[in-house]
Structures are given as C-alpha cells and as structure tokens.
Coordinates of C-alpha atoms and ligand atoms in Angstrom, one line a residue:
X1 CA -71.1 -200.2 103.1
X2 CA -71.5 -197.6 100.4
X3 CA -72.2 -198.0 96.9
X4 CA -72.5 -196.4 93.8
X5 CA -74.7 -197.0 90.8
X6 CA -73.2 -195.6 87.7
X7 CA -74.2 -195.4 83.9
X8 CA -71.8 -196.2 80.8
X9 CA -72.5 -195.1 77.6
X10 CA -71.8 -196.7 74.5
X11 CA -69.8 -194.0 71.6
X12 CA -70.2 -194.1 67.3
X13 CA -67.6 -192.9 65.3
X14 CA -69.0 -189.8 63.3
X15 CA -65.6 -189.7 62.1
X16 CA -62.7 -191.3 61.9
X17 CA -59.6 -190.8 59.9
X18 CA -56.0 -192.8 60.2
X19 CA -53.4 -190.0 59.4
X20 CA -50.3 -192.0 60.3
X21 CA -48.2 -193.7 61.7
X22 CA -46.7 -193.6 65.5
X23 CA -43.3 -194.4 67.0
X24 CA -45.2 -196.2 69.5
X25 CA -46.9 -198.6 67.1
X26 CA -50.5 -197.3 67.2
X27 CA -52.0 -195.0 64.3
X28 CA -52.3 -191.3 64.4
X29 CA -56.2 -190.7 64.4
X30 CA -58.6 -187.8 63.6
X31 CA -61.8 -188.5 64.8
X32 CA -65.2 -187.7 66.4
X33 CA -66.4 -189.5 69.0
X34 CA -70.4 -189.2 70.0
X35 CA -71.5 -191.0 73.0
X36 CA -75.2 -192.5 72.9
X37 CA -78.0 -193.2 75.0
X38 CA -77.7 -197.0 75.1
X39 CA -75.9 -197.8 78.1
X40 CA -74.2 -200.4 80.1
X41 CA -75.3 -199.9 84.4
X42 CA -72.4 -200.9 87.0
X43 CA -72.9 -201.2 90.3
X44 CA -69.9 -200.8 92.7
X45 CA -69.2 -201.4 96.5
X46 CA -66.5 -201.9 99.1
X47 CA -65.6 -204.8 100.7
X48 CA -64.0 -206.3 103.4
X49 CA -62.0 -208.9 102.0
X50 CA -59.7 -206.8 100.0
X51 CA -60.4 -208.1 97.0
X52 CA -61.8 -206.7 93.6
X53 CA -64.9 -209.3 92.4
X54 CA -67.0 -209.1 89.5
X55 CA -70.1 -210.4 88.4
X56 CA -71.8 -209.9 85.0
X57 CA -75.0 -210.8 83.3
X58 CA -73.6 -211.5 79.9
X59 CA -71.7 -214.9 79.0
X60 CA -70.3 -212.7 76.3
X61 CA -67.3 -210.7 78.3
X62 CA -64.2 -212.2 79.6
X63 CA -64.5 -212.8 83.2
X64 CA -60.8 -213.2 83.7
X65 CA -58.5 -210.3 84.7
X66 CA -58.3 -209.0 80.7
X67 CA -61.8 -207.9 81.8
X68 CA -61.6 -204.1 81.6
X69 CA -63.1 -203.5 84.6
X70 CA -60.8 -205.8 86.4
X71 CA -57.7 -203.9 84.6
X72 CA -59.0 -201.0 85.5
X73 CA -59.6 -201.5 89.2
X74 CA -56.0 -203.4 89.5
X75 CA -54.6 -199.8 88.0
X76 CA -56.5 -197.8 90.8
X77 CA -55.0 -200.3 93.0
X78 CA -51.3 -200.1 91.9
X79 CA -52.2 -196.1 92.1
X80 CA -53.5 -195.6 95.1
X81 CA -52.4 -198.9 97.4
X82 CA -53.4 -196.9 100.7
X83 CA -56.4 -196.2 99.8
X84 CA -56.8 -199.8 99.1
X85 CA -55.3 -200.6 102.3
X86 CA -57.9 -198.2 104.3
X87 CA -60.9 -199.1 102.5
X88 CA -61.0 -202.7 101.7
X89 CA -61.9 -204.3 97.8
X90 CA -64.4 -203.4 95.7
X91 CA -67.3 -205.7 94.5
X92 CA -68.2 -204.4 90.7
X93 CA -71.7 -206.0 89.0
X94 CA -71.5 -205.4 85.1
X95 CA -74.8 -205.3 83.4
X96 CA -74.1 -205.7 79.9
X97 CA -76.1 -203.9 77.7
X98 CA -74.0 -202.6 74.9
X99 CA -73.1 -205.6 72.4
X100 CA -69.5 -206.5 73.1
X101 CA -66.7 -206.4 70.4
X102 CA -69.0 -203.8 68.0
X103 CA -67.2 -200.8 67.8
X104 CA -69.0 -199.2 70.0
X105 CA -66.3 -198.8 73.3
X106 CA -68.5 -201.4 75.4
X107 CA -65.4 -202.6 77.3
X108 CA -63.7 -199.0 77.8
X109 CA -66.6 -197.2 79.0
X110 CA -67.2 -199.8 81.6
X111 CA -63.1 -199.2 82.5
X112 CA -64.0 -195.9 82.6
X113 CA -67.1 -196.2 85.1
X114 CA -64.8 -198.1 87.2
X115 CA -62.4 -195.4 87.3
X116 CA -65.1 -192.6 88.5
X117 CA -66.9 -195.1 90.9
X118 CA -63.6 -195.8 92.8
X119 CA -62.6 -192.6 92.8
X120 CA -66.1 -191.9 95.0
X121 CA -66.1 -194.9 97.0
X122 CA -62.2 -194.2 97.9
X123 CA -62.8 -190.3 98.2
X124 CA -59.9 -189.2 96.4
X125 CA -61.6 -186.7 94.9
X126 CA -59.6 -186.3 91.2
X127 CA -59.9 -184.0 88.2
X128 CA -61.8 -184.5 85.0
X129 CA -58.5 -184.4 83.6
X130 CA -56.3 -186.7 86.2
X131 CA -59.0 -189.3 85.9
X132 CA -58.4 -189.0 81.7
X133 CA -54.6 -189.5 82.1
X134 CA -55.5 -192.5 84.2
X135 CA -57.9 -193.6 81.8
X136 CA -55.2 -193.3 79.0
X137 CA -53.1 -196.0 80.3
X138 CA -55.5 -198.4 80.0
X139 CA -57.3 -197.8 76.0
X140 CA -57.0 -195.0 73.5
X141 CA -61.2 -194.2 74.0
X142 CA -61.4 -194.7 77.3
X143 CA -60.7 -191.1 78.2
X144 CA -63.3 -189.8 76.3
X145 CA -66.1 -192.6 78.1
X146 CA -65.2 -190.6 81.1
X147 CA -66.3 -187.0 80.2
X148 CA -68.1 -188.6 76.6
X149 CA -70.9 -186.7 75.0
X150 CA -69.3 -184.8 71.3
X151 CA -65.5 -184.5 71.0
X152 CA -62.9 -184.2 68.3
X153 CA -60.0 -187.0 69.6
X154 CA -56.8 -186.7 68.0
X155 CA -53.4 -189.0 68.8
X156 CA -54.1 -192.2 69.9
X157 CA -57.7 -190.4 70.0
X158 CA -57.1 -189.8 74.2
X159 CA -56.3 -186.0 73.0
X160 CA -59.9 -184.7 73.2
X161 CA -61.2 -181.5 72.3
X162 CA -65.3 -181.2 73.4
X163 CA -67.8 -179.6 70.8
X164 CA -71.3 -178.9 71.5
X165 CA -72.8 -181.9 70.1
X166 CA -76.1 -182.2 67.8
X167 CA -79.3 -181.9 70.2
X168 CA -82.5 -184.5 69.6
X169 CA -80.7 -186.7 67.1
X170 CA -81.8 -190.3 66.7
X171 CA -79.9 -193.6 65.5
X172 CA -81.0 -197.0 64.8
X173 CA -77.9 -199.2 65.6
X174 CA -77.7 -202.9 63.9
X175 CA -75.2 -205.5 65.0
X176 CA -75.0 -209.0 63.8
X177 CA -74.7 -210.9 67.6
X178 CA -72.3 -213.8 66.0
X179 CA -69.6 -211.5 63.8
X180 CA -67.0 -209.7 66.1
X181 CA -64.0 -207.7 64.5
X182 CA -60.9 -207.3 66.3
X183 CA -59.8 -203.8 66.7
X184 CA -56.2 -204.9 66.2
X185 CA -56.5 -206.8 63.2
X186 CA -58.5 -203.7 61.7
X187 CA -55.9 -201.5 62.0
X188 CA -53.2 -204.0 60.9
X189 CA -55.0 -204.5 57.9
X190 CA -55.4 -201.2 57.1
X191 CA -51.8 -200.7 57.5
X192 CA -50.8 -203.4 55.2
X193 CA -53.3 -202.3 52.4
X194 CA -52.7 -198.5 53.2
X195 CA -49.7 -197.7 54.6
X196 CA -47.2 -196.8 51.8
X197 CA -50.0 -193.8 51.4
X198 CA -49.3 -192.2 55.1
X199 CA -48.2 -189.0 54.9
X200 CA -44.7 -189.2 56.6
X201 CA -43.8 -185.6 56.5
X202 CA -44.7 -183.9 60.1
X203 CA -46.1 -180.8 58.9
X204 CA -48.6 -182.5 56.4
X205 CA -49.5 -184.4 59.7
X206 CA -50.3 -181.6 61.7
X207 CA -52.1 -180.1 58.8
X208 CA -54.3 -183.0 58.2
X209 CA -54.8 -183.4 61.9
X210 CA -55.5 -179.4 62.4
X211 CA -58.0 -179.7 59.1
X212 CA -60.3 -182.0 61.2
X213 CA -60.7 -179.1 64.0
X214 CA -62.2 -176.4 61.4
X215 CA -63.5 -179.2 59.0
X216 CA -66.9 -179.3 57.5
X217 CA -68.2 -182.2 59.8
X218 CA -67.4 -179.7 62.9
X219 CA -69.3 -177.0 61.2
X220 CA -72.3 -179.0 60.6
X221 CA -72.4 -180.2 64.4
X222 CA -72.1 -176.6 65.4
X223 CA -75.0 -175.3 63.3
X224 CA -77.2 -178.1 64.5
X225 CA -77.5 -179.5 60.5
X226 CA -78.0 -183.2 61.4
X227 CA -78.2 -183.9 57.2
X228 CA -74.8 -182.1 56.5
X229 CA -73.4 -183.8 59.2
X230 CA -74.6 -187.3 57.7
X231 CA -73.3 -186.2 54.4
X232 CA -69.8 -185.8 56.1
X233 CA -69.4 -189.1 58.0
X234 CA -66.2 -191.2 57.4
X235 CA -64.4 -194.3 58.4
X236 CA -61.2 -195.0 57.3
X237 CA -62.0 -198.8 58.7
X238 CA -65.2 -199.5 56.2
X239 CA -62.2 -199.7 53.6
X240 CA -60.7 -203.4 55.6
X241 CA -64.0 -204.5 57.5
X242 CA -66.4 -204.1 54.7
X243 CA -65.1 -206.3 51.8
X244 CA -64.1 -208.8 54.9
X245 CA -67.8 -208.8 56.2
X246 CA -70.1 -208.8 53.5
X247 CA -72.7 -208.5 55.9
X248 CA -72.2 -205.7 57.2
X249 CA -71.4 -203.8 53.4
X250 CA -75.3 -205.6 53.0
X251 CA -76.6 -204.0 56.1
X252 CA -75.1 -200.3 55.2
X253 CA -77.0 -201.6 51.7
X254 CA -80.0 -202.0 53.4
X255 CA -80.2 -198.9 55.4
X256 CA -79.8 -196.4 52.5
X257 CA -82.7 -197.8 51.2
X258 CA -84.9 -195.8 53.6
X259 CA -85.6 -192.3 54.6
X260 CA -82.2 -191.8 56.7
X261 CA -80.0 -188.6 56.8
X262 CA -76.8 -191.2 56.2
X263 CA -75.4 -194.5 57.3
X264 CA -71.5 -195.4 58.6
X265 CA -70.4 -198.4 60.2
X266 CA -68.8 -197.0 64.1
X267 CA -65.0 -197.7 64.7
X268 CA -63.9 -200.6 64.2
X269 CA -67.2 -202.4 63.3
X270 CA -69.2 -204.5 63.0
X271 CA -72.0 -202.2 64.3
X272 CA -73.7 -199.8 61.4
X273 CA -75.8 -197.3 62.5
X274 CA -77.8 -194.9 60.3
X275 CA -78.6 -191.4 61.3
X276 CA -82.0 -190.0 61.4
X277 CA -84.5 -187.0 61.3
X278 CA -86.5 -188.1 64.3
X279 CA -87.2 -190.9 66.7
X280 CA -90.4 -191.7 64.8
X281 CA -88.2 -192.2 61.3
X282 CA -85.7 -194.1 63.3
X283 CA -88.4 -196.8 64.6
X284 CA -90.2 -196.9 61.4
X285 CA -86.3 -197.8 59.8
X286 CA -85.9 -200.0 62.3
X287 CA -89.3 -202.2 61.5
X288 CA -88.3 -201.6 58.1
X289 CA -84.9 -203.2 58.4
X290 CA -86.2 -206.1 60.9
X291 CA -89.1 -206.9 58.0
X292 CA -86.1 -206.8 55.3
X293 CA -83.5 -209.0 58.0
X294 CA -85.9 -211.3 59.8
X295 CA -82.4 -212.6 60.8
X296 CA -82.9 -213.3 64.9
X297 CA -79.1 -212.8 65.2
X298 CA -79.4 -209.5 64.4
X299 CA -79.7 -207.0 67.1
X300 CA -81.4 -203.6 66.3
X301 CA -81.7 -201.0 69.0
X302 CA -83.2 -196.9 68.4
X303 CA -80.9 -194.8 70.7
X304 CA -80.2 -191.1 70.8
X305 CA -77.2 -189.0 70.9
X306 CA -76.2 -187.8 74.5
X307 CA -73.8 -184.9 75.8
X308 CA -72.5 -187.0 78.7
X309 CA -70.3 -189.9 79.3
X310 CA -70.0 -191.4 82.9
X311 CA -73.2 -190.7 85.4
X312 CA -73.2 -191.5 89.5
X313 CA -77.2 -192.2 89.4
X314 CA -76.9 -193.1 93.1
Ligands
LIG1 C1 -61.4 -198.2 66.5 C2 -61.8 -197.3 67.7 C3 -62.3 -196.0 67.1 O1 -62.9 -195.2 68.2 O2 -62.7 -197.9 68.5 P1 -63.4 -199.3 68.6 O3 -63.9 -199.8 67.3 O4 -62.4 -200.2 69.3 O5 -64.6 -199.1 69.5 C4 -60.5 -197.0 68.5 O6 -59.5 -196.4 67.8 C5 -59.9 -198.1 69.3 O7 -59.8 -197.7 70.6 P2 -59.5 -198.8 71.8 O8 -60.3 -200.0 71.6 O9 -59.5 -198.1 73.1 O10 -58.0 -199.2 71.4 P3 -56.8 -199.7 72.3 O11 -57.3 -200.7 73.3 O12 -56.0 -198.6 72.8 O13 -56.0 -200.5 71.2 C6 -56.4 -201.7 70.6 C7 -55.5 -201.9 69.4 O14 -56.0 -201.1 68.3 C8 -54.9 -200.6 67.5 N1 -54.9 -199.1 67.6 C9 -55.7 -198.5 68.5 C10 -55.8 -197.1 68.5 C11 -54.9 -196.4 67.6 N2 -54.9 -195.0 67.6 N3 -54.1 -197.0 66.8 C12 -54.1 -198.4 66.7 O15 -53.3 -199.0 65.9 C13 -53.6 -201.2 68.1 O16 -53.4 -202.4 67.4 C14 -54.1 -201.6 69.5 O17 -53.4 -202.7 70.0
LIG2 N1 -66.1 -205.1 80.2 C1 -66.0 -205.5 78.9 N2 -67.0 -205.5 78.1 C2 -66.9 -205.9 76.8 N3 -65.8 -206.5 76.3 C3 -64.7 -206.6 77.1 C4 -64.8 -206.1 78.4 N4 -63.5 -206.3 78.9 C5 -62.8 -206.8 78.0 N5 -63.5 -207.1 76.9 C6 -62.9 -207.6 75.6 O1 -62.7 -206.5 74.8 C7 -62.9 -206.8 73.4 C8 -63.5 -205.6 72.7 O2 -64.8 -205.4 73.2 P1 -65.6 -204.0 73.2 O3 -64.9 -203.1 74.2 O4 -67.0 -204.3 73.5 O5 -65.5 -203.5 71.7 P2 -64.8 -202.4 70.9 O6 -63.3 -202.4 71.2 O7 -65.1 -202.9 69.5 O8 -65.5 -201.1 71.1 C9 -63.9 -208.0 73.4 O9 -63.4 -209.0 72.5 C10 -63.9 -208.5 74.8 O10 -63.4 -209.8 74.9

C-alpha cells in the first residue's frame, strides 16, 4: 500500500495583536506567524479495514477522537466519503516532537499534515487554497501550517497574507514540560481584563488591522533586519499568561540577560523563545540559560526559522 512521510512544523508568534471582538465569539487578530525548523514527522498509509488508526510516541496527546489528526481525517472523510469508500482507512503514526499545549501550533500542524497526506494517498489533487478553507474548519492556525513559512494572519488569523520571511535566523525555544496554558482561557481572560478597551467602531478596526500590513515589524522582515524585527515583537497574551505564570515572566527575565536580538513568549504560551544573531549565539544562550535553570523540566531546544510549512519527504 502506499505511504507518505510528511513533516510538520511548529510556528512562533512574531506578532500578535487582539483588535476585537467577533460576532462569532472568537477575537479579531493581527498577527505574524513564522514557522520553525523543529518539527513533528507523520507517517500515513491506507488500509483495508476502513478505518482511521493512530499511533503516537508521546503519552502527552489525547489519543481519543479530539486528537487533531483524528478530527481532521473524520473531516476528509465527511468531505470526500467516496474516496473513502474506494480507497479504504488510513493508518496515521504521530511522532511528537513539538511540546504539546506551548503555543507553538503542535496539534494544528499535525491536522494540517493530515490534510495534505490524504489528499495524496486519495489523489484528489486540491489547491493550496481549497486545502486552507478545509483547514479553516477545523483551528484558526491551521491554515497557515499548511502553506507555513512568514505570513501576516488577520480574522480569526486563517486570512493569510505570505511575506518573504527573515533568512538564517536562529531561536532558542524554552518550555517548562509541566505548565500548559489553555488557549481558551487566554483569550477569555484577556477579554475580561481588556475588553471595554476594543475598539468597536468598524473603520478603526480595519485601520488597526490594515496598520499591521505596512507596520514597522513587516518592514524589518523585508529588509532582512533581524534586530529591528526583535525590537518590534508583541503579544497581546504576555499581558494574562505572564502575571498567571511567574515562570515564564522569570524565563523572559532570564533570557534578556544575554546577548539576544529580543525575547517574546509565542501565542498563547507557555513557550518563550528569544531571537538571535547566529546559531553559535543561540547555543551559547542556550548553555547559558540551562547553567542559570538546571531545572530538568525545562525543555530548551535551538531551531531556525523556515519558509515552509507542510513537506511530503517520501
Ligand atoms: C493563540 C494562537 C496564536 O497563534 O495560537 P496558539 O497559542 O494556540 O498556538 C491562536 O490564535 C490560536 O489558534 P488555534 O489554537 O488554532 O485556535 P482555535 O482552535 O481556533 O481556538 C481555540 C480557542 O481560542 C480562542 N480564540 C482563538 C482564535 C481567535 N482568533 N480568537 C479566539 O478567541 C477561542 O476561545 C477558541 O475556542
Ligand atoms: N495532535 C495533537 N498534538 C498536540 N496536542 C493535541 C493534538 N490533538 C489535540 N491536542 C490537544 O490540543 C491542545 C493544544 O495543544 P497544541 O496544539 O500542542 O498547543 P497550542 O494550541 O498551544 O499551540 C492540547 O491540550 C492537546 O490536548
């Protein structure tokens, strides 16, 4: 039977800014989404029993059907039932490299890989753009995990808008294994604390969400000025997740103490990455920070910033 092997990288927030409210309950986002080289691998095959089965190396991920990769395959299912009638289940193995629940779109971009690898095995041969609007129905970043690399998302941040992204740029990426945020109960928070200060009035709205297209952030990224970019980073969500985890305030503490272009936490948190020069600065912060936090729960990891999202590597 065939298979596919694909590749699923994990994103950071370089930006992210709640402008508002929607009708439909979510928040009205500006952000930029940058997908990295650290990676979760899926494999993917047909088989006989018309079933989807999956089977993960982490203890850490749901293995019931709020698994993303189960939701996702049940929506190509419900999509395209006679292609699931002519080529049989699918058998998915997850191997989880991205730290789950960190702000870092671990569950989406697997839901995303799921999407692509099922569009191969079951030849349907869609669009960047039809696999996206599938992708919307299942998370607000999971449409950018297909395509990934450096976009501007705006609405529920599935409304994407590709930049050329900053070339030979390295992170070092901390995340305490134990403390998990929940993306809901960020936002809610931030709605309760922030709310009465939304901007109600639509033309302020598209303003605000047009300001982040010819911002300062975007400028930097297109002249290839890793340091201005750094200087520009923003996340509205610091302002809940930060004085509700004083460890991860401490760990943003601890990374401006060394020679890094500038430090956010990514989405949602809990992760916090710092940006830097070179790959040699980033594992010489990296030693620096693991000396500092001999901590074993903490998980440090030097990646890079990538201009891809989804790969087929066989
Ligand atoms: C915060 C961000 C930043 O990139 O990422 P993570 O930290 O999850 O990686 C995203 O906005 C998360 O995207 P994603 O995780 O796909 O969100 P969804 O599954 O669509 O929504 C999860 C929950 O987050 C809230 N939500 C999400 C997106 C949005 N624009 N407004 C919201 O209020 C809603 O409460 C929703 O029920
Ligand atoms: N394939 C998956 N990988 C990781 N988490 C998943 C997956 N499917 C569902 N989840 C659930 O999604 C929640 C969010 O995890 P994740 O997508 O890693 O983080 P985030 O939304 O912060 O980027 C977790 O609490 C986890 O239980």
């Amino acid at each position: 039977m065939r298979s596919y092997t694909l590749i699923a990288p994990a994103k950071i927030n370089l930006y992210l800014e709640i402008i508002g409210d929607r009708d439909d309950g979510y928040h009205e986002l500006a952000m930029i989404l940058q997908s990295i080289e650290l990676a979760d691998q899926i494999e993917i095959e047909s088989n006989d029993v018309q079933l989807i089965r999956l089977r993960c190396d982490s203890k850490e991920v749901p293995m019931d059907r709020s698994n993303l990769v189960y939701r996702a395959a049940d929506l190509m299912v419900s999509e395209f039932p006679d292609s699931f009638a002519t080529y049989g289940g699918v058998d998915i193995t997850l191997h989880k490299r991205i730290p789950v629940a960190a702000g870092l779109a671990g569950g989406s971009t697997d839901a995303a890989a799921v999407l692509v690898g099922i569009d191969l095995l079951w030849k349907l041969g869609l669009t960047r753009s039809e696999l996206e609007e599938l992708a919307a129905k299942l998370g607000s970043d999971i449409p950018f995990c297909i395509g990934g690399g450096t976009a501007i998302a705006t609405g529920r941040g599935e409304k994407l808008s590709e930049l050329l992204g900053l070339n030979n740029t390295y992170i070092v990426l901390a995340k305490y294994r134990s403390l998990e945020v929940s993306t809901p109960w960020a936002y809610k928070t931030y709605r309760s604390l922030y709310g009465d200060a939304y901007i109600k009035d639509i033309e302020n709205l598209t303003a605000r969400k047009n300001a982040v297209h010819s911002g300062d952030i975007v400028k930097a990224i297109s002249n290839q000025h890793a340091s201005q970019v750094a200087e520009k980073m923003h996340n509205d969500l610091e302002k809940v997740v930060l004085p509700e985890y004083p460890q991860v305030l401490k760990l943003k503490e601890s990374f401006a103490k060394y020679d890094i272009l500038g430090t956010m936490m990514s989405g949602s948190g809990p992760s916090v990455f710092a940006l830097c020069e070179s790959k040699d600065k980033a594992e010489e912060v990296k030693i620096n920070i693991r000396n500092e936090i001999p901590d074993p729960d903490l998980e440090i990891f030097v990646t890079k910033l990538i201009n891809h999202g989804i790969q087929v590597v066989s």
